[in-house]
mmCIF file of C-alpha atoms and ligand atoms in Angstrom:
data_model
loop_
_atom_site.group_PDB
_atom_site.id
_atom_site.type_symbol
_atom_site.label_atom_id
_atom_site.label_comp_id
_atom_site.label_asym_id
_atom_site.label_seq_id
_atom_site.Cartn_x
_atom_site.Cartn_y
_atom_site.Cartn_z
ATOM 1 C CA UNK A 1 0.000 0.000 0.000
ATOM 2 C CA UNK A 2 1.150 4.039 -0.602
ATOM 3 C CA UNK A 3 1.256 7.011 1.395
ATOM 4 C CA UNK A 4 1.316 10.317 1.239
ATOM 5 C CA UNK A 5 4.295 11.335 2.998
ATOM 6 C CA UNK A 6 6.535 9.812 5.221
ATOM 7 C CA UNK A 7 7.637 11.682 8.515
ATOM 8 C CA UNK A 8 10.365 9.567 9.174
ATOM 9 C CA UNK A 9 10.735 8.976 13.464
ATOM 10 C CA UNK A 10 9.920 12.869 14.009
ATOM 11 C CA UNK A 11 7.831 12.396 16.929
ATOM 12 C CA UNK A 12 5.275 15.790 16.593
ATOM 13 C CA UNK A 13 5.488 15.276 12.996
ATOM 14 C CA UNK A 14 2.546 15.158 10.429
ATOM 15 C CA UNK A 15 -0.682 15.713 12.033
ATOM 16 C CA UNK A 16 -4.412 16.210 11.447
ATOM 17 C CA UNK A 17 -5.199 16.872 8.527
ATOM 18 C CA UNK A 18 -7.931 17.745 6.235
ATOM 19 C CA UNK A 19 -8.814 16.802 2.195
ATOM 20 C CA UNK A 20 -10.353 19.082 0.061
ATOM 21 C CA UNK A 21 -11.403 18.975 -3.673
ATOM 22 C CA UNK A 22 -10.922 21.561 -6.054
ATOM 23 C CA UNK A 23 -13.689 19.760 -8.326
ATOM 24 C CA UNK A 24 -13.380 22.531 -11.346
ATOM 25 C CA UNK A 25 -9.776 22.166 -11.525
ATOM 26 C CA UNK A 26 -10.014 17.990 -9.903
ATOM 27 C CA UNK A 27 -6.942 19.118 -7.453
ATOM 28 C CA UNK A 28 -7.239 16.923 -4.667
ATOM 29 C CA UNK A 29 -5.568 18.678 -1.454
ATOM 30 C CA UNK A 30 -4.313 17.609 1.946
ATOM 31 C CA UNK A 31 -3.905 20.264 4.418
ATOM 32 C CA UNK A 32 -2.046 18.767 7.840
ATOM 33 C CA UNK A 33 -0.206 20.594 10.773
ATOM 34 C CA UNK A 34 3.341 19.783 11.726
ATOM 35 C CA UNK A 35 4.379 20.169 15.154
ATOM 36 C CA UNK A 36 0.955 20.700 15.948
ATOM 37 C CA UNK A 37 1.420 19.976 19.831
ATOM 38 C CA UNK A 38 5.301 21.331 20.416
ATOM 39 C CA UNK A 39 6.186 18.263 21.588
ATOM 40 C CA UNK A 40 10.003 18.389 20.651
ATOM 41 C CA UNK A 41 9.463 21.425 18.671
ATOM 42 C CA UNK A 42 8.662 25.065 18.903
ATOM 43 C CA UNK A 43 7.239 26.316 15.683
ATOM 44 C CA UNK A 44 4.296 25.022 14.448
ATOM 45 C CA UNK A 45 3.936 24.257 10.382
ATOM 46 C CA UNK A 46 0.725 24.409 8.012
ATOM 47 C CA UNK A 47 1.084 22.760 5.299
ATOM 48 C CA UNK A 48 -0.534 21.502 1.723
ATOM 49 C CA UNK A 49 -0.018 18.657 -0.537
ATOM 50 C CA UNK A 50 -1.681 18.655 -3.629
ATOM 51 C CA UNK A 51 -2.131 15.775 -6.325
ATOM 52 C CA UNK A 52 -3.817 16.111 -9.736
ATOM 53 C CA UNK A 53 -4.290 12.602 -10.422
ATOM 54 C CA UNK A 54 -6.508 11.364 -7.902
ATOM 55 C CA UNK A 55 -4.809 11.118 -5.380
ATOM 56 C CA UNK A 56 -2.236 8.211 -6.796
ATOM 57 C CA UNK A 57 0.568 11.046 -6.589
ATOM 58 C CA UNK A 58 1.537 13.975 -4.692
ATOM 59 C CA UNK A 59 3.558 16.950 -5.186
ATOM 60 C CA UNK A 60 6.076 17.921 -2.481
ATOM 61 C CA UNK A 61 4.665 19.438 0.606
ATOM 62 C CA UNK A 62 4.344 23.320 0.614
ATOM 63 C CA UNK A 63 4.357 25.348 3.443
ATOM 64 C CA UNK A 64 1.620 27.353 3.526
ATOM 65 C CA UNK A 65 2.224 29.425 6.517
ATOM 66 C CA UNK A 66 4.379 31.495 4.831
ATOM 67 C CA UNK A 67 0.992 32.681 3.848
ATOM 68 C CA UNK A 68 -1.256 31.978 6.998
ATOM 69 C CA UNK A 69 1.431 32.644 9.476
ATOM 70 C CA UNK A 70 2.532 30.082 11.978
ATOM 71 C CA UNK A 71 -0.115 29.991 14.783
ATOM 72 C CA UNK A 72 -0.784 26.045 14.961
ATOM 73 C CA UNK A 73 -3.904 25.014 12.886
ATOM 74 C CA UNK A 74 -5.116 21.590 13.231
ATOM 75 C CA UNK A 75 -7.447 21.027 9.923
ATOM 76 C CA UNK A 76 -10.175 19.214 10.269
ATOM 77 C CA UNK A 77 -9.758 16.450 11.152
ATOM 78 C CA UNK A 78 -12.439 15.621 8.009
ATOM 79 C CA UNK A 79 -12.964 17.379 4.937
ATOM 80 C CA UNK A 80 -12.868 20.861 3.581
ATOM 81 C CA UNK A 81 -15.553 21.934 0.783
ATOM 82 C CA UNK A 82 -15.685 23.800 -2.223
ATOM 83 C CA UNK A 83 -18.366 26.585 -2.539
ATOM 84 C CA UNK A 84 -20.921 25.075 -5.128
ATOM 85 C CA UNK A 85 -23.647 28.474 -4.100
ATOM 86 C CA UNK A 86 -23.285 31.777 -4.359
ATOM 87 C CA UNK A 87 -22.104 33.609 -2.359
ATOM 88 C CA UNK A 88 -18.468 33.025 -3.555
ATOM 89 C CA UNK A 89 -19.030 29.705 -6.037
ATOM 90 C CA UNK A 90 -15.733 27.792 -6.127
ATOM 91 C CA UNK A 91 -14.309 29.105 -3.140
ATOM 92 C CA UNK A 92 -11.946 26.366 -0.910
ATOM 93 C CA UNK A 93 -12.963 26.451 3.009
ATOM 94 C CA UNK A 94 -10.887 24.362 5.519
ATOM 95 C CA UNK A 95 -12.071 24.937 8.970
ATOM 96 C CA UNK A 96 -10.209 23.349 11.928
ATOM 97 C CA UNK A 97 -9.418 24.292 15.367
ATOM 98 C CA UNK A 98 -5.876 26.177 17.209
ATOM 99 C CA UNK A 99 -3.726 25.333 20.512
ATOM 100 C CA UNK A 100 -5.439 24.304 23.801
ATOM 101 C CA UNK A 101 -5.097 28.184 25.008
ATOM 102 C CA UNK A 102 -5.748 29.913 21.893
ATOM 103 C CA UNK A 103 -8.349 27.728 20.969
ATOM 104 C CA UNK A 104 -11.386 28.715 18.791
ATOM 105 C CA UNK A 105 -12.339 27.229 15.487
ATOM 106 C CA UNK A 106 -10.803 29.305 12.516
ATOM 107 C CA UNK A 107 -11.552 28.647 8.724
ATOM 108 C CA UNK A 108 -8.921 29.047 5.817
ATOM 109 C CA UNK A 109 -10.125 30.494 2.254
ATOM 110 C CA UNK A 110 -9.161 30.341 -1.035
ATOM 111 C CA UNK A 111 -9.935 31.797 -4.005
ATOM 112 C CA UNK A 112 -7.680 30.335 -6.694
ATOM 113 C CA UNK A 113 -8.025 27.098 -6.456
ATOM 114 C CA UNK A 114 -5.445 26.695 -3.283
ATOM 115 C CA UNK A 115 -2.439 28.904 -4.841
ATOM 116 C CA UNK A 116 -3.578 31.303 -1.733
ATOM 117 C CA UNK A 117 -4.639 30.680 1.368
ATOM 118 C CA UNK A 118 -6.121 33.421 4.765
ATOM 119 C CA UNK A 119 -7.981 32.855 7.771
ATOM 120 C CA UNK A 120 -11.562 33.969 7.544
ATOM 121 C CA UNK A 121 -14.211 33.122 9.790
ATOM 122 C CA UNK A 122 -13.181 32.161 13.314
ATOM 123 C CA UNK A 123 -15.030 31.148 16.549
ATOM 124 C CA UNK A 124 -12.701 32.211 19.435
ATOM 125 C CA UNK A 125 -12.597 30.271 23.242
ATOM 126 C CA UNK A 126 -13.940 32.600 25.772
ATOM 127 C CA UNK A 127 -11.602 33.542 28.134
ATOM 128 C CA UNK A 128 -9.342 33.492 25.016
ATOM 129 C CA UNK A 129 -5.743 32.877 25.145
ATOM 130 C CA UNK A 130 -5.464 31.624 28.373
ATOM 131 C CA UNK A 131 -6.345 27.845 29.723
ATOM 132 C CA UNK A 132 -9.195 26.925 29.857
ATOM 133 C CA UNK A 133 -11.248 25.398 33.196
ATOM 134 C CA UNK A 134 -14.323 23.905 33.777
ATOM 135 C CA UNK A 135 -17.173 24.297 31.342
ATOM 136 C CA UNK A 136 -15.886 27.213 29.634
ATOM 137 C CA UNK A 137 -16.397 27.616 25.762
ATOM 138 C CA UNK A 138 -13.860 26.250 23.656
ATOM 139 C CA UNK A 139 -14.781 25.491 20.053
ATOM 140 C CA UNK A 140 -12.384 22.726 18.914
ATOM 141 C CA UNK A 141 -12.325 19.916 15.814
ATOM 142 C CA UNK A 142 -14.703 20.896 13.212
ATOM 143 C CA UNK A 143 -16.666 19.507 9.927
ATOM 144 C CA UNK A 144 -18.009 22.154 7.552
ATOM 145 C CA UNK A 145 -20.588 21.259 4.710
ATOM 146 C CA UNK A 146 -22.516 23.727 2.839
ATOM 147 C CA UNK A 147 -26.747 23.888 2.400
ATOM 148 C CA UNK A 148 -28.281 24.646 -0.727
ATOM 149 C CA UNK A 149 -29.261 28.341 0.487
ATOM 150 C CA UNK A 150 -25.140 28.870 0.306
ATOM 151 C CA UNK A 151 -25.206 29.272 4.231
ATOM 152 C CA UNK A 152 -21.884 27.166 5.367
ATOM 153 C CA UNK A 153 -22.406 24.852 8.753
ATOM 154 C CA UNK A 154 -19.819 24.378 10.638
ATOM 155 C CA UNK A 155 -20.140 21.133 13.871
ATOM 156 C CA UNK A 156 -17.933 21.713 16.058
ATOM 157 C CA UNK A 157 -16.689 19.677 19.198
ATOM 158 C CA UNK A 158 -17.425 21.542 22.240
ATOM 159 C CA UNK A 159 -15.023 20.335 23.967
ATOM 160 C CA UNK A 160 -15.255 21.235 27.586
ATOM 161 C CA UNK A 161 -19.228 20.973 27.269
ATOM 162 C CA UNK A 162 -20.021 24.281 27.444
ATOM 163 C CA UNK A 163 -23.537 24.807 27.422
ATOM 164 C CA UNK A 164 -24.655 20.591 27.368
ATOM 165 C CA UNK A 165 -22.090 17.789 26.676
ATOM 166 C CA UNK A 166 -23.377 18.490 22.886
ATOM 167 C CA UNK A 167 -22.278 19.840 19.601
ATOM 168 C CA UNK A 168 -22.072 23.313 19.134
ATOM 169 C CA UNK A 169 -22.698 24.644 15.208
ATOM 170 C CA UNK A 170 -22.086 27.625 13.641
ATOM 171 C CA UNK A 171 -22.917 29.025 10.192
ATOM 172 C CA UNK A 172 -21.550 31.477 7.935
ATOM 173 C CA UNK A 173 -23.858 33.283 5.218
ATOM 174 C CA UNK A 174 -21.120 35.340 3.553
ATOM 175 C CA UNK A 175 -18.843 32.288 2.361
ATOM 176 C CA UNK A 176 -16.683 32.248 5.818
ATOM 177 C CA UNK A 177 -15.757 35.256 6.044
ATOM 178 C CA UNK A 178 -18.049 35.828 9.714
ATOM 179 C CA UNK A 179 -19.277 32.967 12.135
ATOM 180 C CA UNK A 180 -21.463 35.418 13.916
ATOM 181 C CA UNK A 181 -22.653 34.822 17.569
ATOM 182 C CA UNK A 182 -26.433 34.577 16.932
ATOM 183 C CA UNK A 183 -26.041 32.127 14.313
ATOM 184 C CA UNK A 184 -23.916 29.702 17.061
ATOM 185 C CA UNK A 185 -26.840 26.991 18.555
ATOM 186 C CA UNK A 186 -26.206 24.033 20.423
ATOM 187 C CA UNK A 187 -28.171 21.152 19.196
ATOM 188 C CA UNK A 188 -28.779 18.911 22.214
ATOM 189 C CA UNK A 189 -29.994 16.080 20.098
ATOM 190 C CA UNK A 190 -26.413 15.681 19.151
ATOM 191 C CA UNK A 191 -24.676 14.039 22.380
ATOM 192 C CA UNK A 192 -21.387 13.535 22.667
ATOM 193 C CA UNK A 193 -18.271 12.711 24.951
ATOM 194 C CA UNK A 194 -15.882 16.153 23.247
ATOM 195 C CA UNK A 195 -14.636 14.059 19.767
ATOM 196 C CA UNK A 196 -14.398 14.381 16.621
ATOM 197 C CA UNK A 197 -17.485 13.805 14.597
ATOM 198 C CA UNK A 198 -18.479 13.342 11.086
ATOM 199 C CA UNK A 199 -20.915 15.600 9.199
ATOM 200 C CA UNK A 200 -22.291 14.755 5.489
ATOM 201 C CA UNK A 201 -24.687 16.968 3.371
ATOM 202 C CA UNK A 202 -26.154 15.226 0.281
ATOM 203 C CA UNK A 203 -29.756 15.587 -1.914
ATOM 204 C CA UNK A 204 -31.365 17.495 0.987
ATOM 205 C CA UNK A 205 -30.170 14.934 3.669
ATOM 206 C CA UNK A 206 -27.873 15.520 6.617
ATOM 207 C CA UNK A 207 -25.899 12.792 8.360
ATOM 208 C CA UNK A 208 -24.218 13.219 11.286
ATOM 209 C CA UNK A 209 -21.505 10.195 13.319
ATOM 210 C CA UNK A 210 -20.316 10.279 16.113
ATOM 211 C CA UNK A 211 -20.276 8.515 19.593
ATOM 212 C CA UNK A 212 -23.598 8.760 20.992
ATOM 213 C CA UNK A 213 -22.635 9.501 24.540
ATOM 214 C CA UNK A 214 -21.697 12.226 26.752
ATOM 215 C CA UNK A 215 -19.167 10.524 28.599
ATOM 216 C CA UNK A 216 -17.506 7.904 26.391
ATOM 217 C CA UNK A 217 -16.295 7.157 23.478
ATOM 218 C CA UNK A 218 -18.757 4.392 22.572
ATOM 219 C CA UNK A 219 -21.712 3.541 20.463
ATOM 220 C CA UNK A 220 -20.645 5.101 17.008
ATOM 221 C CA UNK A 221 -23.805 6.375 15.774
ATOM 222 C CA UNK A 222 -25.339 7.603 12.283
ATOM 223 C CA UNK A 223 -28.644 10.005 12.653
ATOM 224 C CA UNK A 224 -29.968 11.935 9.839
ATOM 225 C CA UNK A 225 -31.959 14.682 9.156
ATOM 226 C CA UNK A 226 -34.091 16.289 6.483
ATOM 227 C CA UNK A 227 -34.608 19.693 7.615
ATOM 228 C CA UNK A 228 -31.347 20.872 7.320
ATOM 229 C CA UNK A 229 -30.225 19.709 11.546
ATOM 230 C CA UNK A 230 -33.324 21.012 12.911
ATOM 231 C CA UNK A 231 -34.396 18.180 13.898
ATOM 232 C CA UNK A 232 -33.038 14.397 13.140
ATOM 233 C CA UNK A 233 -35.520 11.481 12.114
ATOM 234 C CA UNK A 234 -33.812 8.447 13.122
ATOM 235 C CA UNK A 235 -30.570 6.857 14.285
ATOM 236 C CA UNK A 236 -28.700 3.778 13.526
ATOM 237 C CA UNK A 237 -26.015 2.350 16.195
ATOM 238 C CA UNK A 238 -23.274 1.283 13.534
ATOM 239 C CA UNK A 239 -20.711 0.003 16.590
ATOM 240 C CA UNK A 240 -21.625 -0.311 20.185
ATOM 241 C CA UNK A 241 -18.027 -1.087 21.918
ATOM 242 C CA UNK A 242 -15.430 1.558 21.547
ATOM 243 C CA UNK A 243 -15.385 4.406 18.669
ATOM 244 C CA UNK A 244 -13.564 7.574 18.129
ATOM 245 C CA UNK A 245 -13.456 10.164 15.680
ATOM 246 C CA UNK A 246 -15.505 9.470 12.296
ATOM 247 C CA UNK A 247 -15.792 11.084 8.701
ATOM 248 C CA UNK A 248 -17.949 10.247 5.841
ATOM 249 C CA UNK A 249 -17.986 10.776 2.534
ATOM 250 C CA UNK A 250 -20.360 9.437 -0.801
ATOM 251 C CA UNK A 251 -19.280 8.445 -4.650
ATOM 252 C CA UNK A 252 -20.739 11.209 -7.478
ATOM 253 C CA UNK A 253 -20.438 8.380 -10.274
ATOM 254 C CA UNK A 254 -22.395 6.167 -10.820
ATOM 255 C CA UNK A 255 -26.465 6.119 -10.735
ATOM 256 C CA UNK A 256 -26.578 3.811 -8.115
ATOM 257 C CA UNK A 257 -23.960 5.811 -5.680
ATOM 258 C CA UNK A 258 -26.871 7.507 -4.322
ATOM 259 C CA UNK A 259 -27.473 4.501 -2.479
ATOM 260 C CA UNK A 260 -24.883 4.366 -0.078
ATOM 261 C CA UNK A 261 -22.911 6.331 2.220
ATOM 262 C CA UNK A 262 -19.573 5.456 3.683
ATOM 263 C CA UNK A 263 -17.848 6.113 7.004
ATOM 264 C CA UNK A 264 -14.445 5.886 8.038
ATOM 265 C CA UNK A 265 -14.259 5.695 11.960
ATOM 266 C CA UNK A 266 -11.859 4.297 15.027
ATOM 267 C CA UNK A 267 -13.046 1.604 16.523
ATOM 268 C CA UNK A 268 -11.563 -1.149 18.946
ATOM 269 C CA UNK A 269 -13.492 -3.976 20.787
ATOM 270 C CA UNK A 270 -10.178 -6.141 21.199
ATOM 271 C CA UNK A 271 -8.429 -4.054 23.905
ATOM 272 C CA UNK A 272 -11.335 -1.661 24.705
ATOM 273 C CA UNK A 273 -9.818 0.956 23.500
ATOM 274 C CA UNK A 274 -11.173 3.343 20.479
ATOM 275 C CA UNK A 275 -7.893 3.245 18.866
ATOM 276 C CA UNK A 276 -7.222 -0.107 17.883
ATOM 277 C CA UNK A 277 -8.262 -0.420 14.069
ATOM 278 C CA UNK A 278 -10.254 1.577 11.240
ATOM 279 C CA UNK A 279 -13.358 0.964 9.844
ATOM 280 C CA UNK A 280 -14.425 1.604 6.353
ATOM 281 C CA UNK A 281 -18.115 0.969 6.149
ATOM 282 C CA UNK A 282 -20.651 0.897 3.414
ATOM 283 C CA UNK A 283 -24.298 2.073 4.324
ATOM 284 C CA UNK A 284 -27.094 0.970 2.211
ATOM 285 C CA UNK A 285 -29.787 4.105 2.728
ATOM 286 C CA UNK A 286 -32.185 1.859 1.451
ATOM 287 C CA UNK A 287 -32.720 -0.940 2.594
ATOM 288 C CA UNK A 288 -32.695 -2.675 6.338
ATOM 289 C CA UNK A 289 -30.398 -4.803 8.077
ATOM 290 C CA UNK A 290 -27.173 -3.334 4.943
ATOM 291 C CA UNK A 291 -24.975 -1.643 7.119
ATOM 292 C CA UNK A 292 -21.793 -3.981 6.350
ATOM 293 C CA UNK A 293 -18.539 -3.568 7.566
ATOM 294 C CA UNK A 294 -16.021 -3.492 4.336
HETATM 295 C C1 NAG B 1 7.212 27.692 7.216
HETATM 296 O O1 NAG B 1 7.171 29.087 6.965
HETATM 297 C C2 NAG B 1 7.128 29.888 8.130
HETATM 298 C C3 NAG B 1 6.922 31.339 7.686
HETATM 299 O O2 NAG B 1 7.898 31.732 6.781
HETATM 300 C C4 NAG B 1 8.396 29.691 8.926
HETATM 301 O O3 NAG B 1 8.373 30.479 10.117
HETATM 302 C C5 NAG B 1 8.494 28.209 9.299
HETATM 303 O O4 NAG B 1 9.698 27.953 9.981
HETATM 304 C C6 NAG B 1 8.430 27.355 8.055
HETATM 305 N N1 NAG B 1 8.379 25.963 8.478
HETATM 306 C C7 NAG B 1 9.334 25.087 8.207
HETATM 307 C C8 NAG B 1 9.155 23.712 8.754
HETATM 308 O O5 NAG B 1 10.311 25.378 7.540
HETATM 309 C C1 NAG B 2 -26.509 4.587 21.532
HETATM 310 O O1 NAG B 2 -27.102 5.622 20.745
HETATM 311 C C2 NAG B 2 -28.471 5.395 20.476
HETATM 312 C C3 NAG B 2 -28.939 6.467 19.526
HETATM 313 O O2 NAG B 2 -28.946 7.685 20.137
HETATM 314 C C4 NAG B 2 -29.267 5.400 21.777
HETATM 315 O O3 NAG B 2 -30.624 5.129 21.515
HETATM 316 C C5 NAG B 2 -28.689 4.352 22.709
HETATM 317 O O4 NAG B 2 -29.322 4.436 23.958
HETATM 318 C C6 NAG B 2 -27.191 4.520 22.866
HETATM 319 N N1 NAG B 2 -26.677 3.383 23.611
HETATM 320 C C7 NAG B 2 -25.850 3.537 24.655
HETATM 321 C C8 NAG B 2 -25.385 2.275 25.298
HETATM 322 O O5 NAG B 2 -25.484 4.634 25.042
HETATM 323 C C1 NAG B 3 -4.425 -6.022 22.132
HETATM 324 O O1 NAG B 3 -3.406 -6.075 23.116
HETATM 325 C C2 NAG B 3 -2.430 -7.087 22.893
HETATM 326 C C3 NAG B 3 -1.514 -7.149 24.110
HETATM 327 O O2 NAG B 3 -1.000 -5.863 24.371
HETATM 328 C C4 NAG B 3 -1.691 -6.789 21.596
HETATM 329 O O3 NAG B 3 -0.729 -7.782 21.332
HETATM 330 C C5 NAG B 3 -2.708 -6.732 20.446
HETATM 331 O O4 NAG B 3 -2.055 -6.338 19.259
HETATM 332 C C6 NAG B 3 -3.828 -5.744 20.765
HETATM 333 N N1 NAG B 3 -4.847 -5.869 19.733
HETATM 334 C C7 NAG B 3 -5.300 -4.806 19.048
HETATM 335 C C8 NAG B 3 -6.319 -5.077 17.983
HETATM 336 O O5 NAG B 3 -4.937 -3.656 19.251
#
């Protein structure tokens, strides 16, 4: 099997990252932090890789903070998205989260098809820059999709349960450049133990993973809902034992891709641990009693 890139025995090396898809120009990115917790190092790196065939190649790693600066980004972990609505059609927006003090969920835009890359939209911690105790607010790993109104929705792990042990969302309606305040809503439907979750828009459908508990990581669950997150229909329990962060994604190919969505979580019932193995699993959407593990 490949790889991307190889960070050798570099302990704080290459780190949570995020893909995104240019589809007009069918640049597949990866944009991944180095030294993203200063473990034996002091600066911290963003950087991209880019392929533009599909992801069987990829160029040599470019550091982007020579554009973005060097505060430490974590993208993702997830996917970024490509503007398909106006405002700003064809716009790239990677939203991820900063260091434990200066945490706060900040979004990086571009407008060329990833040449160049800013911060837009952000969601600071409150107090900001200092540690945080308690329940205080600290916006952390994030999944943006975008609706068909153009409005970008950002889940976010809240991760000292500010509020409810539940995800906090924001939106953007001018293409991340603002996450305003009154458009920030906890949705208390959506439990969860501070993780990262998984968050998938498709034909007027949202899915949401993640584990379905507020105080461990167990019971990797899939709920969906046709309003948009207002409210969610149903749920299916796709692992009860141990489960971690998740991400899904769908094929645009084929007639019958429609059918199915696929997830790509941690999971672990050996050692009872969440960390022990990935899962790539195929969900019918159809039919009953289809969700397979691949
Ligand atoms: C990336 O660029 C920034 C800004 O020029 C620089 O401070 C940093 O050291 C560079 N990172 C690496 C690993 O060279
Ligand atoms: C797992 O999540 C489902 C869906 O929310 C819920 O009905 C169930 O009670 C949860 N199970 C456990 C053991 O937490
Ligand atoms: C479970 O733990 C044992 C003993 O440490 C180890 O050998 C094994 O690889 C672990 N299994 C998994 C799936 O992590």
């Amino acid at each position: 099997m490949g790889y991307v890139l190889d960070d050798g025995s570099f302990y704080d090396g290459i780190s949570l990252g995020a893909i995104v898809v240019d589809d007009e120009t069918e640049s597949v990115f990866i944009i991944y932090s180095h030294c993203a917790h200063y473990d034996d190092c002091t600066t911290s790196t963003t950087y991209l890789v880019e392929s533009t065939d599909d992801g069987k190649t990829w160029g040599a790693p470019r550091n982007i903070s020579v554009q973005v600066g060097t505060m430490m980004f974590a993208p993702g972990p997830g996917y970024g998205i490509q503007k398909k609505y106006e405002p700003h059609v064809g716009r790239l927006v990677v939203c991820g989260h900063s260091t434990i003090n200066g945490a706060g969920m900040f979004c990086l835009l571009s407008d060329d098809h990833g040449q160049n890359w800013r911060y837009g939209g952000r969601l600071l911690g409150i107090p900001y820059n200092v540690k945080k105790k308690g329940r205080d607010f600290m916006p952390d790993e994030s999944q943006p999709i975008e609706l068909p109104d153009g409005t970008i929705e950002v889940n976010i792990r809240n991760n000292r349960g500010y509020h409810c042990h539940c995800r906090m969302k924001a939106r953007s309606m001018d293409g991340g450049e603002t996450f305003p305040l009154e458009h920030v809503t906890f949705d208390e439907a959506l439990i969860e133990p501070a993780v990262a979750a998984g968050l998938y828009y498709s034909n007027g459908v949202m899915y949401f993973s993640n584990p379905a508990s507020t105080n461990s990581r167990t019971n990797m669950t899939l709920r969906w809902s046709y309003d948009g997150g207002t409210s969610w229909k149903d749920a299916l329990q796709v692992w009860a034992q141990p489960s971690g962060y998740s991400t899904m994604t769908m094929l645009k190919s084929e007639p019958q891709d429609s059918e199915y969505l696929y997830m790509l979580y941690e999971k672990g019932p050996v050692n009872k641990t969440a960390y022990e193995m990935l899962s790539f699993t195929r969900i019918s959407l159809y039919g009953l009693n289809s969700c397979g593990v691949v």
